[in-house]
Amino acid sequence: MRKLYDNFFDSEIINKGRQPEIDFVKFVLIFCLAIVHTFCEVSTDVQLDVFGVRYFWDSIVGGPFGAPAFIFCMGMGLAYSGKNTPQKLFFRGISLGIIAYILNLIIGVIPLLIDYAITGDKTYLADIPYMFFKNDILAFAALAMMLMALLFYLKLSSSQIVIVGLVLQIIATLVKDYHPKSAAVA
């Protein structure tokens, strides 16, 4: 098993330079992320989507292609970064989380407040907590970065990190359909 591991992974850092192809993928993903969010937030009804444009950007580009590629690029950035100490990773995760909530504020909360100011309809105010705390790929990336900081801080080996990942995947699979009831829902 060790020989198989050594054939695929090297203990020395081989690539120390920038990877233009990864930078290009990140550029394309950020562009697609903006389009996906625009279609999701601006379009109102899937039935009105006659040509499948919203479905294509939301469920194909944003789902199985965009999010995993975004996380893969983040992992590549972690692997090649010179700033991957646990402390720096943790604070990068915190700053990414702050950016995620600022984005939620801009694309979710502020439009609801504008809607309330225009219409006076208080149902817009009820959606504010959901729109502020809504999870997106940026919030997930922030949590993933802080988890990696914790795993690096604990000095876990690669195989131990894989085991932690498998355990977390099993837990996520078991609780994926669990939705806690809020006090507002009767």
PDB file of C-alpha atoms in Angstrom:
ATOM      1  CA  MET A   1       0.000   0.000   0.000  1.00  0.00           C
ATOM      2  CA  ARG A   2       2.821   2.399   0.841  1.00  0.00           C
ATOM      3  CA  LYS A   3       4.431   1.783  -2.570  1.00  0.00           C
ATOM      4  CA  LEU A   4       1.141   2.616  -4.293  1.00  0.00           C
ATOM      5  CA  TYR A   5       0.897   5.812  -2.250  1.00  0.00           C
ATOM      6  CA  ASP A   6       4.506   6.772  -3.115  1.00  0.00           C
ATOM      7  CA  ASN A   7       3.805   6.257  -6.834  1.00  0.00           C
ATOM      8  CA  PHE A   8       1.054   8.876  -6.790  1.00  0.00           C
ATOM      9  CA  PHE A   9       2.245  11.378  -4.182  1.00  0.00           C
ATOM     10  CA  ASP A  10       5.643  12.957  -3.680  1.00  0.00           C
ATOM     11  CA  SER A  11       6.865  14.229  -0.327  1.00  0.00           C
ATOM     12  CA  GLU A  12       8.661  17.170  -1.971  1.00  0.00           C
ATOM     13  CA  ILE A  13       6.872  20.239  -3.287  1.00  0.00           C
ATOM     14  CA  ILE A  14       7.283  20.007  -7.046  1.00  0.00           C
ATOM     15  CA  ASN A  15       5.268  22.923  -8.350  1.00  0.00           C
ATOM     16  CA  LYS A  16       6.029  26.265  -6.750  1.00  0.00           C
ATOM     17  CA  GLY A  17       4.763  28.622  -9.461  1.00  0.00           C
ATOM     18  CA  ARG A  18       1.372  29.946 -10.482  1.00  0.00           C
ATOM     19  CA  GLN A  19      -0.885  27.715 -12.499  1.00  0.00           C
ATOM     20  CA  PRO A  20      -2.438  29.804 -15.269  1.00  0.00           C
ATOM     21  CA  GLU A  21      -4.942  27.066 -16.130  1.00  0.00           C
ATOM     22  CA  ILE A  22      -6.261  27.042 -12.545  1.00  0.00           C
ATOM     23  CA  ASP A  23      -6.422  30.855 -12.605  1.00  0.00           C
ATOM     24  CA  PHE A  24      -8.423  30.652 -15.852  1.00  0.00           C
ATOM     25  CA  VAL A  25     -10.834  28.110 -14.340  1.00  0.00           C
ATOM     26  CA  LYS A  26     -11.300  30.376 -11.306  1.00  0.00           C
ATOM     27  CA  PHE A  27     -12.036  33.324 -13.619  1.00  0.00           C
ATOM     28  CA  VAL A  28     -14.634  31.303 -15.551  1.00  0.00           C
ATOM     29  CA  LEU A  29     -16.185  30.048 -12.294  1.00  0.00           C
ATOM     30  CA  ILE A  30     -16.486  33.543 -10.831  1.00  0.00           C
ATOM     31  CA  PHE A  31     -18.104  34.743 -14.072  1.00  0.00           C
ATOM     32  CA  CYS A  32     -20.516  31.774 -14.024  1.00  0.00           C
ATOM     33  CA  LEU A  33     -21.193  32.318 -10.312  1.00  0.00           C
ATOM     34  CA  ALA A  34     -22.351  35.867 -11.057  1.00  0.00           C
ATOM     35  CA  ILE A  35     -24.633  34.632 -13.857  1.00  0.00           C
ATOM     36  CA  VAL A  36     -26.053  31.795 -11.718  1.00  0.00           C
ATOM     37  CA  HIS A  37     -26.857  34.171  -8.865  1.00  0.00           C
ATOM     38  CA  THR A  38     -28.376  36.681 -11.240  1.00  0.00           C
ATOM     39  CA  PHE A  39     -30.706  34.083 -12.757  1.00  0.00           C
ATOM     40  CA  CYS A  40     -31.611  32.642  -9.336  1.00  0.00           C
ATOM     41  CA  GLU A  41     -32.311  35.975  -7.677  1.00  0.00           C
ATOM     42  CA  VAL A  42     -33.862  37.896 -10.553  1.00  0.00           C
ATOM     43  CA  SER A  43     -36.005  35.277 -12.264  1.00  0.00           C
ATOM     44  CA  THR A  44     -39.313  34.639 -10.573  1.00  0.00           C
ATOM     45  CA  ASP A  45     -40.823  31.404 -11.779  1.00  0.00           C
ATOM     46  CA  VAL A  46     -39.381  28.227 -13.276  1.00  0.00           C
ATOM     47  CA  GLN A  47     -42.565  27.715 -15.352  1.00  0.00           C
ATOM     48  CA  LEU A  48     -41.854  31.002 -17.133  1.00  0.00           C
ATOM     49  CA  ASP A  49     -38.447  29.652 -18.148  1.00  0.00           C
ATOM     50  CA  VAL A  50     -39.559  28.502 -21.605  1.00  0.00           C
ATOM     51  CA  PHE A  51     -36.118  27.926 -23.073  1.00  0.00           C
ATOM     52  CA  GLY A  52     -34.542  26.333 -20.000  1.00  0.00           C
ATOM     53  CA  VAL A  53     -32.050  29.174 -19.497  1.00  0.00           C
ATOM     54  CA  ARG A  54     -32.589  29.474 -15.735  1.00  0.00           C
ATOM     55  CA  TYR A  55     -32.543  25.696 -15.305  1.00  0.00           C
ATOM     56  CA  PHE A  56     -29.312  25.429 -17.305  1.00  0.00           C
ATOM     57  CA  TRP A  57     -27.459  28.057 -15.271  1.00  0.00           C
ATOM     58  CA  ASP A  58     -28.906  27.124 -11.870  1.00  0.00           C
ATOM     59  CA  SER A  59     -29.112  23.336 -11.974  1.00  0.00           C
ATOM     60  CA  ILE A  60     -26.353  22.421 -14.420  1.00  0.00           C
ATOM     61  CA  VAL A  61     -23.655  25.096 -14.419  1.00  0.00           C
ATOM     62  CA  GLY A  62     -24.153  26.178 -10.792  1.00  0.00           C
ATOM     63  CA  GLY A  63     -24.815  22.719  -9.381  1.00  0.00           C
ATOM     64  CA  PRO A  64     -22.808  19.712 -10.524  1.00  0.00           C
ATOM     65  CA  PHE A  65     -20.239  21.679 -12.525  1.00  0.00           C
ATOM     66  CA  GLY A  66     -19.685  24.996 -10.767  1.00  0.00           C
ATOM     67  CA  ALA A  67     -19.668  24.187  -7.059  1.00  0.00           C
ATOM     68  CA  PRO A  68     -17.336  21.140  -7.175  1.00  0.00           C
ATOM     69  CA  ALA A  69     -14.942  22.935  -9.527  1.00  0.00           C
ATOM     70  CA  PHE A  70     -14.949  25.955  -7.194  1.00  0.00           C
ATOM     71  CA  ILE A  71     -14.069  23.757  -4.211  1.00  0.00           C
ATOM     72  CA  PHE A  72     -11.455  21.872  -6.273  1.00  0.00           C
ATOM     73  CA  CYS A  73      -9.778  25.177  -7.177  1.00  0.00           C
ATOM     74  CA  MET A  74      -9.907  26.195  -3.521  1.00  0.00           C
ATOM     75  CA  GLY A  75      -8.171  22.926  -2.610  1.00  0.00           C
ATOM     76  CA  MET A  76      -5.517  23.524  -5.268  1.00  0.00           C
ATOM     77  CA  GLY A  77      -4.999  26.990  -3.835  1.00  0.00           C
ATOM     78  CA  LEU A  78      -4.579  25.505  -0.359  1.00  0.00           C
ATOM     79  CA  ALA A  79      -2.123  22.901  -1.615  1.00  0.00           C
ATOM     80  CA  TYR A  80       0.093  25.404  -3.432  1.00  0.00           C
ATOM     81  CA  SER A  81      -0.274  28.380  -1.111  1.00  0.00           C
ATOM     82  CA  GLY A  82       2.640  29.534   0.952  1.00  0.00           C
ATOM     83  CA  LYS A  83       0.104  30.893   3.446  1.00  0.00           C
ATOM     84  CA  ASN A  84      -1.335  27.581   4.614  1.00  0.00           C
ATOM     85  CA  THR A  85      -0.481  27.665   8.293  1.00  0.00           C
ATOM     86  CA  PRO A  86      -3.473  26.820  10.503  1.00  0.00           C
ATOM     87  CA  GLN A  87      -3.740  30.393  11.786  1.00  0.00           C
ATOM     88  CA  LYS A  88      -3.658  31.964   8.306  1.00  0.00           C
ATOM     89  CA  LEU A  89      -6.149  29.416   6.946  1.00  0.00           C
ATOM     90  CA  PHE A  90      -8.510  30.036   9.846  1.00  0.00           C
ATOM     91  CA  PHE A  91      -8.467  33.814   9.362  1.00  0.00           C
ATOM     92  CA  ARG A  92      -8.833  33.410   5.575  1.00  0.00           C
ATOM     93  CA  GLY A  93     -11.913  31.290   6.335  1.00  0.00           C
ATOM     94  CA  ILE A  94     -13.260  33.972   8.676  1.00  0.00           C
ATOM     95  CA  SER A  95     -12.751  36.696   6.052  1.00  0.00           C
ATOM     96  CA  LEU A  96     -14.382  34.521   3.368  1.00  0.00           C
ATOM     97  CA  GLY A  97     -17.328  33.942   5.717  1.00  0.00           C
ATOM     98  CA  ILE A  98     -17.680  37.685   6.271  1.00  0.00           C
ATOM     99  CA  ILE A  99     -17.683  38.211   2.496  1.00  0.00           C
ATOM    100  CA  ALA A 100     -20.378  35.509   2.164  1.00  0.00           C
ATOM    101  CA  TYR A 101     -22.638  37.278   4.658  1.00  0.00           C
ATOM    102  CA  ILE A 102     -22.007  40.665   3.059  1.00  0.00           C
ATOM    103  CA  LEU A 103     -23.095  39.079  -0.237  1.00  0.00           C
ATOM    104  CA  ASN A 104     -26.222  37.709   1.469  1.00  0.00           C
ATOM    105  CA  LEU A 105     -26.899  41.196   2.798  1.00  0.00           C
ATOM    106  CA  ILE A 106     -26.548  42.768  -0.651  1.00  0.00           C
ATOM    107  CA  ILE A 107     -28.482  40.210  -2.714  1.00  0.00           C
ATOM    108  CA  GLY A 108     -31.016  39.149  -0.087  1.00  0.00           C
ATOM    109  CA  VAL A 109     -31.653  41.492   2.813  1.00  0.00           C
ATOM    110  CA  ILE A 110     -31.402  44.878   1.107  1.00  0.00           C
ATOM    111  CA  PRO A 111     -33.852  43.953  -1.697  1.00  0.00           C
ATOM    112  CA  LEU A 112     -36.319  42.687   0.933  1.00  0.00           C
ATOM    113  CA  LEU A 113     -36.013  45.953   2.852  1.00  0.00           C
ATOM    114  CA  ILE A 114     -36.600  47.880  -0.373  1.00  0.00           C
ATOM    115  CA  ASP A 115     -39.659  45.714  -1.106  1.00  0.00           C
ATOM    116  CA  TYR A 116     -40.975  46.397   2.404  1.00  0.00           C
ATOM    117  CA  ALA A 117     -40.326  50.130   2.063  1.00  0.00           C
ATOM    118  CA  ILE A 118     -42.216  50.243  -1.238  1.00  0.00           C
ATOM    119  CA  THR A 119     -45.161  47.985  -0.359  1.00  0.00           C
ATOM    120  CA  GLY A 120     -45.387  48.071   3.433  1.00  0.00           C
ATOM    121  CA  ASP A 121     -45.971  44.277   3.315  1.00  0.00           C
ATOM    122  CA  LYS A 122     -44.480  42.737   6.485  1.00  0.00           C
ATOM    123  CA  THR A 123     -44.084  39.294   4.873  1.00  0.00           C
ATOM    124  CA  TYR A 124     -40.884  40.651   3.329  1.00  0.00           C
ATOM    125  CA  LEU A 125     -39.476  41.195   6.823  1.00  0.00           C
ATOM    126  CA  ALA A 126     -40.146  37.563   7.773  1.00  0.00           C
ATOM    127  CA  ASP A 127     -37.697  36.372   5.087  1.00  0.00           C
ATOM    128  CA  ILE A 128     -34.797  38.542   6.280  1.00  0.00           C
ATOM    129  CA  PRO A 129     -33.232  35.991   8.699  1.00  0.00           C
ATOM    130  CA  TYR A 130     -33.362  33.260   6.050  1.00  0.00           C
ATOM    131  CA  MET A 131     -31.822  35.490   3.383  1.00  0.00           C
ATOM    132  CA  PHE A 132     -29.052  36.664   5.701  1.00  0.00           C
ATOM    133  CA  PHE A 133     -28.095  33.214   7.013  1.00  0.00           C
ATOM    134  CA  LYS A 134     -28.670  31.365   3.745  1.00  0.00           C
ATOM    135  CA  ASN A 135     -25.886  28.974   2.809  1.00  0.00           C
ATOM    136  CA  ASP A 136     -24.031  29.330  -0.427  1.00  0.00           C
ATOM    137  CA  ILE A 137     -20.761  28.101  -1.861  1.00  0.00           C
ATOM    138  CA  LEU A 138     -18.870  30.996  -0.214  1.00  0.00           C
ATOM    139  CA  ALA A 139     -20.154  30.138   3.269  1.00  0.00           C
ATOM    140  CA  PHE A 140     -19.341  26.482   2.623  1.00  0.00           C
ATOM    141  CA  ALA A 141     -15.842  27.401   1.421  1.00  0.00           C
ATOM    142  CA  ALA A 142     -15.319  29.446   4.594  1.00  0.00           C
ATOM    143  CA  LEU A 143     -16.301  26.486   6.774  1.00  0.00           C
ATOM    144  CA  ALA A 144     -14.152  24.129   4.701  1.00  0.00           C
ATOM    145  CA  MET A 145     -11.139  26.415   5.078  1.00  0.00           C
ATOM    146  CA  MET A 146     -11.636  26.638   8.855  1.00  0.00           C
ATOM    147  CA  LEU A 147     -11.996  22.834   9.036  1.00  0.00           C
ATOM    148  CA  MET A 148      -8.720  22.405   7.141  1.00  0.00           C
ATOM    149  CA  ALA A 149      -7.090  24.859   9.550  1.00  0.00           C
ATOM    150  CA  LEU A 150      -8.288  22.686  12.445  1.00  0.00           C
ATOM    151  CA  LEU A 151      -7.071  19.479  10.785  1.00  0.00           C
ATOM    152  CA  PHE A 152      -3.661  21.033  10.052  1.00  0.00           C
ATOM    153  CA  TYR A 153      -3.486  22.380  13.617  1.00  0.00           C
ATOM    154  CA  LEU A 154      -4.120  18.856  14.937  1.00  0.00           C
ATOM    155  CA  LYS A 155      -1.327  17.627  12.622  1.00  0.00           C
ATOM    156  CA  LEU A 156      -3.448  14.820  11.178  1.00  0.00           C
ATOM    157  CA  SER A 157      -1.924  12.641   8.484  1.00  0.00           C
ATOM    158  CA  SER A 158      -3.383  12.478   4.973  1.00  0.00           C
ATOM    159  CA  SER A 159      -5.080   9.154   5.724  1.00  0.00           C
ATOM    160  CA  GLN A 160      -6.585  10.545   8.947  1.00  0.00           C
ATOM    161  CA  ILE A 161      -7.922  13.550   7.023  1.00  0.00           C
ATOM    162  CA  VAL A 162      -9.506  11.176   4.482  1.00  0.00           C
ATOM    163  CA  ILE A 163     -11.149   9.241   7.339  1.00  0.00           C
ATOM    164  CA  VAL A 164     -12.475  12.493   8.856  1.00  0.00           C
ATOM    165  CA  GLY A 165     -13.850  13.404   5.411  1.00  0.00           C
ATOM    166  CA  LEU A 166     -15.569  10.026   5.059  1.00  0.00           C
ATOM    167  CA  VAL A 167     -17.111  10.302   8.530  1.00  0.00           C
ATOM    168  CA  LEU A 168     -18.374  13.814   7.782  1.00  0.00           C
ATOM    169  CA  GLN A 169     -19.804  12.583   4.456  1.00  0.00           C
ATOM    170  CA  ILE A 170     -21.665   9.764   6.216  1.00  0.00           C
ATOM    171  CA  ILE A 171     -23.052  12.215   8.783  1.00  0.00           C
ATOM    172  CA  ALA A 172     -24.121  14.605   6.009  1.00  0.00           C
ATOM    173  CA  THR A 173     -25.840  11.765   4.142  1.00  0.00           C
ATOM    174  CA  LEU A 174     -27.725  10.702   7.255  1.00  0.00           C
ATOM    175  CA  VAL A 175     -28.966  14.185   8.124  1.00  0.00           C
ATOM    176  CA  LYS A 176     -29.488  15.598   4.598  1.00  0.00           C
ATOM    177  CA  ASP A 177     -33.277  15.433   4.832  1.00  0.00           C
ATOM    178  CA  TYR A 178     -33.474  16.724   8.405  1.00  0.00           C
ATOM    179  CA  HIS A 179     -35.068  20.155   8.563  1.00  0.00           C
ATOM    180  CA  PRO A 180     -35.505  21.599  12.058  1.00  0.00           C
ATOM    181  CA  LYS A 181     -38.857  23.253  12.562  1.00  0.00           C
ATOM    182  CA  SER A 182     -38.674  26.937  13.289  1.00  0.00           C
ATOM    183  CA  ALA A 183     -40.866  28.719  15.818  1.00  0.00           C
ATOM    184  CA  ALA A 184     -42.592  30.580  12.968  1.00  0.00           C
ATOM    185  CA  VAL A 185     -43.827  27.345  11.367  1.00  0.00           C
ATOM    186  CA  ALA A 186     -46.886  25.940  13.117  1.00  0.00           C
TER     187      ALA A 186
END
